[in-house]
Tab-separated table of C-alpha atoms in Angstrom:
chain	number	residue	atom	x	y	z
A	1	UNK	CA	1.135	17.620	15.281
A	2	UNK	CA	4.332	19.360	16.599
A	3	UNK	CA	5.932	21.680	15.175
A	4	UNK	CA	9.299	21.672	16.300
A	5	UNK	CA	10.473	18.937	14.780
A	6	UNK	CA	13.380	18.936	12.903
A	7	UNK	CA	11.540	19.149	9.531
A	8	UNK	CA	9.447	21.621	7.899
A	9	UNK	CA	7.138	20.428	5.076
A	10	UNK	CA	4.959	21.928	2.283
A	11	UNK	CA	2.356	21.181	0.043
A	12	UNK	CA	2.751	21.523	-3.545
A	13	UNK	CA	-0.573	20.881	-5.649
A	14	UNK	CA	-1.499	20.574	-9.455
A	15	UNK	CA	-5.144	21.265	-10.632
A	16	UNK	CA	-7.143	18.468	-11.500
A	17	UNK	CA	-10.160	19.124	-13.717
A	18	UNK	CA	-13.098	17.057	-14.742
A	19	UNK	CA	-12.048	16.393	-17.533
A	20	UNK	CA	-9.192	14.412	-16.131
A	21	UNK	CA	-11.385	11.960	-14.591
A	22	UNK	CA	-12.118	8.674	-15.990
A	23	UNK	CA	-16.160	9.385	-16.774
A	24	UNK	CA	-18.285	12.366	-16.792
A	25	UNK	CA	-20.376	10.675	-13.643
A	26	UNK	CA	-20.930	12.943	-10.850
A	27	UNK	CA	-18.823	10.787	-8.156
A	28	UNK	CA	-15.823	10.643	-10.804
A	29	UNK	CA	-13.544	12.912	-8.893
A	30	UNK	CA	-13.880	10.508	-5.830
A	31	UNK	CA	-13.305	7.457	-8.514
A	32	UNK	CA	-9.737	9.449	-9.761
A	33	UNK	CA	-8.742	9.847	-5.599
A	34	UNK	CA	-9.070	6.613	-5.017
A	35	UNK	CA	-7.216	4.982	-7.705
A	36	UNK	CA	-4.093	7.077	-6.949
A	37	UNK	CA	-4.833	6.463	-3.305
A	38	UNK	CA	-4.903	2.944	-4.155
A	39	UNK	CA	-1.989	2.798	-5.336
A	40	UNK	CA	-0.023	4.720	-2.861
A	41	UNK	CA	-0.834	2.311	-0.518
A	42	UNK	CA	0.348	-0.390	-2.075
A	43	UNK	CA	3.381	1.747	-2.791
A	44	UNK	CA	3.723	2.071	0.158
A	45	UNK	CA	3.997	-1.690	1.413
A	46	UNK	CA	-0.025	-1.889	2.210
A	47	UNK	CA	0.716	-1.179	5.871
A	48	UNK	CA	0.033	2.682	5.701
A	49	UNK	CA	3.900	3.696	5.689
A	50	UNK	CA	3.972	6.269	3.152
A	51	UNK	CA	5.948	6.525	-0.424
A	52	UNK	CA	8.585	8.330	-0.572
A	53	UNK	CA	11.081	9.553	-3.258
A	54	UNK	CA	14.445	12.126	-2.939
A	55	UNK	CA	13.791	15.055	-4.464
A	56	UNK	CA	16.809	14.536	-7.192
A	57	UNK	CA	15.809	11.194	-7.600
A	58	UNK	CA	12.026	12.607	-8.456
A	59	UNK	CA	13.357	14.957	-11.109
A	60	UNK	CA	15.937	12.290	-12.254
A	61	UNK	CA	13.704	9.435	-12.492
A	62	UNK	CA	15.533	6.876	-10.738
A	63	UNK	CA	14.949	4.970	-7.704
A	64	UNK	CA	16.088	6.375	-4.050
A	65	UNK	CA	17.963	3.668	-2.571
A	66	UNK	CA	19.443	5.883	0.515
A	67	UNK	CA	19.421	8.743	3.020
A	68	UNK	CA	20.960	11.629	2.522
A	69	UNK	CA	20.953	14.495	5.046
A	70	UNK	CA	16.953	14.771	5.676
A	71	UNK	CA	15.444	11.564	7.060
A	72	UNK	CA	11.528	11.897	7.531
A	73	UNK	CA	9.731	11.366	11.090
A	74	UNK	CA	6.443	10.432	9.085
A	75	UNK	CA	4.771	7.848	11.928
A	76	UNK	CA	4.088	4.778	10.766
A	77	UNK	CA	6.530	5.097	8.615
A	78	UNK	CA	7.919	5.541	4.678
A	79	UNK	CA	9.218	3.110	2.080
A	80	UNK	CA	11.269	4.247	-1.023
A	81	UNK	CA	9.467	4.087	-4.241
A	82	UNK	CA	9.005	5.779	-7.900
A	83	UNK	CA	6.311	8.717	-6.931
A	84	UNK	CA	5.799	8.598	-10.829
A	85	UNK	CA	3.819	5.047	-10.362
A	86	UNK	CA	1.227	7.035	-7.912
A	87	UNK	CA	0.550	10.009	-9.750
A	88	UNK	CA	-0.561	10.607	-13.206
A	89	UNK	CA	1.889	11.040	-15.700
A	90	UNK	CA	0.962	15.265	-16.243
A	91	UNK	CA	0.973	15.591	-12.518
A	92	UNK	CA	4.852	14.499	-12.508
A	93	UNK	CA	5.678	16.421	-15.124
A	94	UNK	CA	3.936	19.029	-13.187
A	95	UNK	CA	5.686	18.882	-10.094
A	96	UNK	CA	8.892	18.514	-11.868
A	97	UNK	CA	8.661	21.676	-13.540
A	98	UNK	CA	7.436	23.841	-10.123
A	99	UNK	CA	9.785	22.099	-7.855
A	100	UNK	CA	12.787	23.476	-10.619
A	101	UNK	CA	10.368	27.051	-10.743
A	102	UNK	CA	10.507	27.005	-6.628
A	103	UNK	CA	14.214	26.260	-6.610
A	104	UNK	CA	15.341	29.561	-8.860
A	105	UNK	CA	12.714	31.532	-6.045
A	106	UNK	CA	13.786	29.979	-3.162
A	107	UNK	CA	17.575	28.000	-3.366
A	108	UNK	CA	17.242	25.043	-1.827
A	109	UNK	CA	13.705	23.877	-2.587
A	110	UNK	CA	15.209	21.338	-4.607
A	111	UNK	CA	17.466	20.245	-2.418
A	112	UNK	CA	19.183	16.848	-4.145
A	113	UNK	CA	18.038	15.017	-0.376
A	114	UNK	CA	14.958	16.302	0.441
A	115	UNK	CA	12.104	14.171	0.576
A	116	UNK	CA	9.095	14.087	-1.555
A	117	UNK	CA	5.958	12.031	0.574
A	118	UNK	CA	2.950	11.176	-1.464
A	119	UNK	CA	0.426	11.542	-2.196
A	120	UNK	CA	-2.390	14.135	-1.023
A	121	UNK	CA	-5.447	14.179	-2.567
A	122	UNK	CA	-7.948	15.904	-0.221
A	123	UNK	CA	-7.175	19.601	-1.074
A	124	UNK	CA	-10.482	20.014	-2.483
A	125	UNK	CA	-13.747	18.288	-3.064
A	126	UNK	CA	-13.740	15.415	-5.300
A	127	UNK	CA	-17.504	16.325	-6.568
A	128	UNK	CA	-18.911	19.385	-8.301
A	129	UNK	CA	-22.137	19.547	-8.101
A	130	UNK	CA	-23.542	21.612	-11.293
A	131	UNK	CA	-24.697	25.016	-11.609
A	132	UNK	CA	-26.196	27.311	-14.387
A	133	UNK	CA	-25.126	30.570	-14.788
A	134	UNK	CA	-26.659	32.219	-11.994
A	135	UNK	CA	-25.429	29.594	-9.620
A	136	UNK	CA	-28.731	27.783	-9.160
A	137	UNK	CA	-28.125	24.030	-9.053
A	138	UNK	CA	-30.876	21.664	-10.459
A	139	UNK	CA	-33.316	21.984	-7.566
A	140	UNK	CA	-35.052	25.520	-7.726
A	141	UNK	CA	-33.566	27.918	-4.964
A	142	UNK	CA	-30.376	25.659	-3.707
A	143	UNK	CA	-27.166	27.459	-4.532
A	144	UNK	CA	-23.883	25.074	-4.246
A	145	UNK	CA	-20.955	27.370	-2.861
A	146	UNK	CA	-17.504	27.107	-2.092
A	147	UNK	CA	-15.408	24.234	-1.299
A	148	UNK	CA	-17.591	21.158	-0.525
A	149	UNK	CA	-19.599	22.041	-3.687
A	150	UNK	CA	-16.580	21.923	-5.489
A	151	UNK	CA	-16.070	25.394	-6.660
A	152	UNK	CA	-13.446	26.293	-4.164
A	153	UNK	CA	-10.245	25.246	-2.395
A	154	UNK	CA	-10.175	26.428	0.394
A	155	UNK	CA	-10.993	29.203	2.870
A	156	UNK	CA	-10.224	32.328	0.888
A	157	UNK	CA	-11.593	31.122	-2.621
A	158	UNK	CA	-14.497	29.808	-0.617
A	159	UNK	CA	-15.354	33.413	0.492
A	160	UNK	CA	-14.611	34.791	-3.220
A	161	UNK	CA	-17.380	32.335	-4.544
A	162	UNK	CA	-19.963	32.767	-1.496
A	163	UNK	CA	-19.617	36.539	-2.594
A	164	UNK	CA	-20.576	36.217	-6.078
A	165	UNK	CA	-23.002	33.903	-5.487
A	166	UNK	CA	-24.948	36.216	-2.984
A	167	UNK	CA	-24.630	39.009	-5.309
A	168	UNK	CA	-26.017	37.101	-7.313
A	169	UNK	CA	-29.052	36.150	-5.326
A	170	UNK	CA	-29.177	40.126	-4.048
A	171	UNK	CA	-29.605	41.022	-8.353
A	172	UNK	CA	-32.080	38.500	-8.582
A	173	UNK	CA	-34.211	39.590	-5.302
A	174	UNK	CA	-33.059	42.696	-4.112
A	175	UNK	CA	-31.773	45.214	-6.850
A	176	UNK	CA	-30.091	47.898	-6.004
């Protein structure tokens, strides 16, 4: 992707727990992704252009109707709709309240024009697979770790819990 464009972009995420998903069954989290994918799609026009929304339309809850001074470059393409019928309800409340908490950190963030895509929701795995509390899953001597196992989200975190889980495993069979 190039990166001198005349755009920059972000990311901003909101945690999604189990207990936001529809069922306790272990493929749940994949379940909740795809609904919201679902209907970003169809947002969208069903042709994979992407939703879109103004940022001070977002927070305003109305509907963008035009451009103002930041026009994405998103290939296929974008279509103007209500973000708030692709996402949860707490997950727009969310992002209302951190794009206002960016914007007194960094003026501009909220910037009436700028444009709000959506939505992402491969930060992290969709599936936890369980644990007790010395990280052994159900199957004697397999230890689910980091991201893919669903106890991380990304690099960094991923360490952080492949660190505590082999200190575990060095308590267990080789004590200091």
């Amino acid at each position: 992707h190039q990166r001198d464009g005349e755009n920059a972009n972000s990311a901003l995420l909101v945690g999604v727990e189990p207990a936001d998903f529809p069922s306790y069954h272990p493929l749940a989290g994949v379940e909740f992704q795809r609904k919201w994918e679902r209907l970003a799609f169809q947002l969208g026009g069903g042709n994979y252009r992407a939703p879109v929304q103004l940022t001070g339309d977002f927070l305003a809850d109305r509907s963008s109707k035009e451009w103002g001074g930041v026009r994405p470059t998103y290939k296929p393409g974008v279509t103007f709709a209500q973000l708030k019928d692709c996402l949860p309800h707490y997950i727009v409340e969310t992002l209302k309240e951190a794009i206002l908490y960016f914007d007194n950190k960094i003026k501009g963030f909220a910037m009436p024009d700028s444009v709000l895509t959506g939505v992402e929701t491969r930060s992290s795995s969709p599936v936890r697979i369980k644990r007790d509390d010395n990280y052994l899953s159900n199957i004697q001597g397999i230890y689910p770790v980091g991201e893919g196992a669903g106890y991380a989200g990304g690099i960094m975190s991923s360490a952080v819990d492949g660190c505590r889980v082999a200190e575990k495993i060095m308590e267990k069979y080789a004590p200091l």
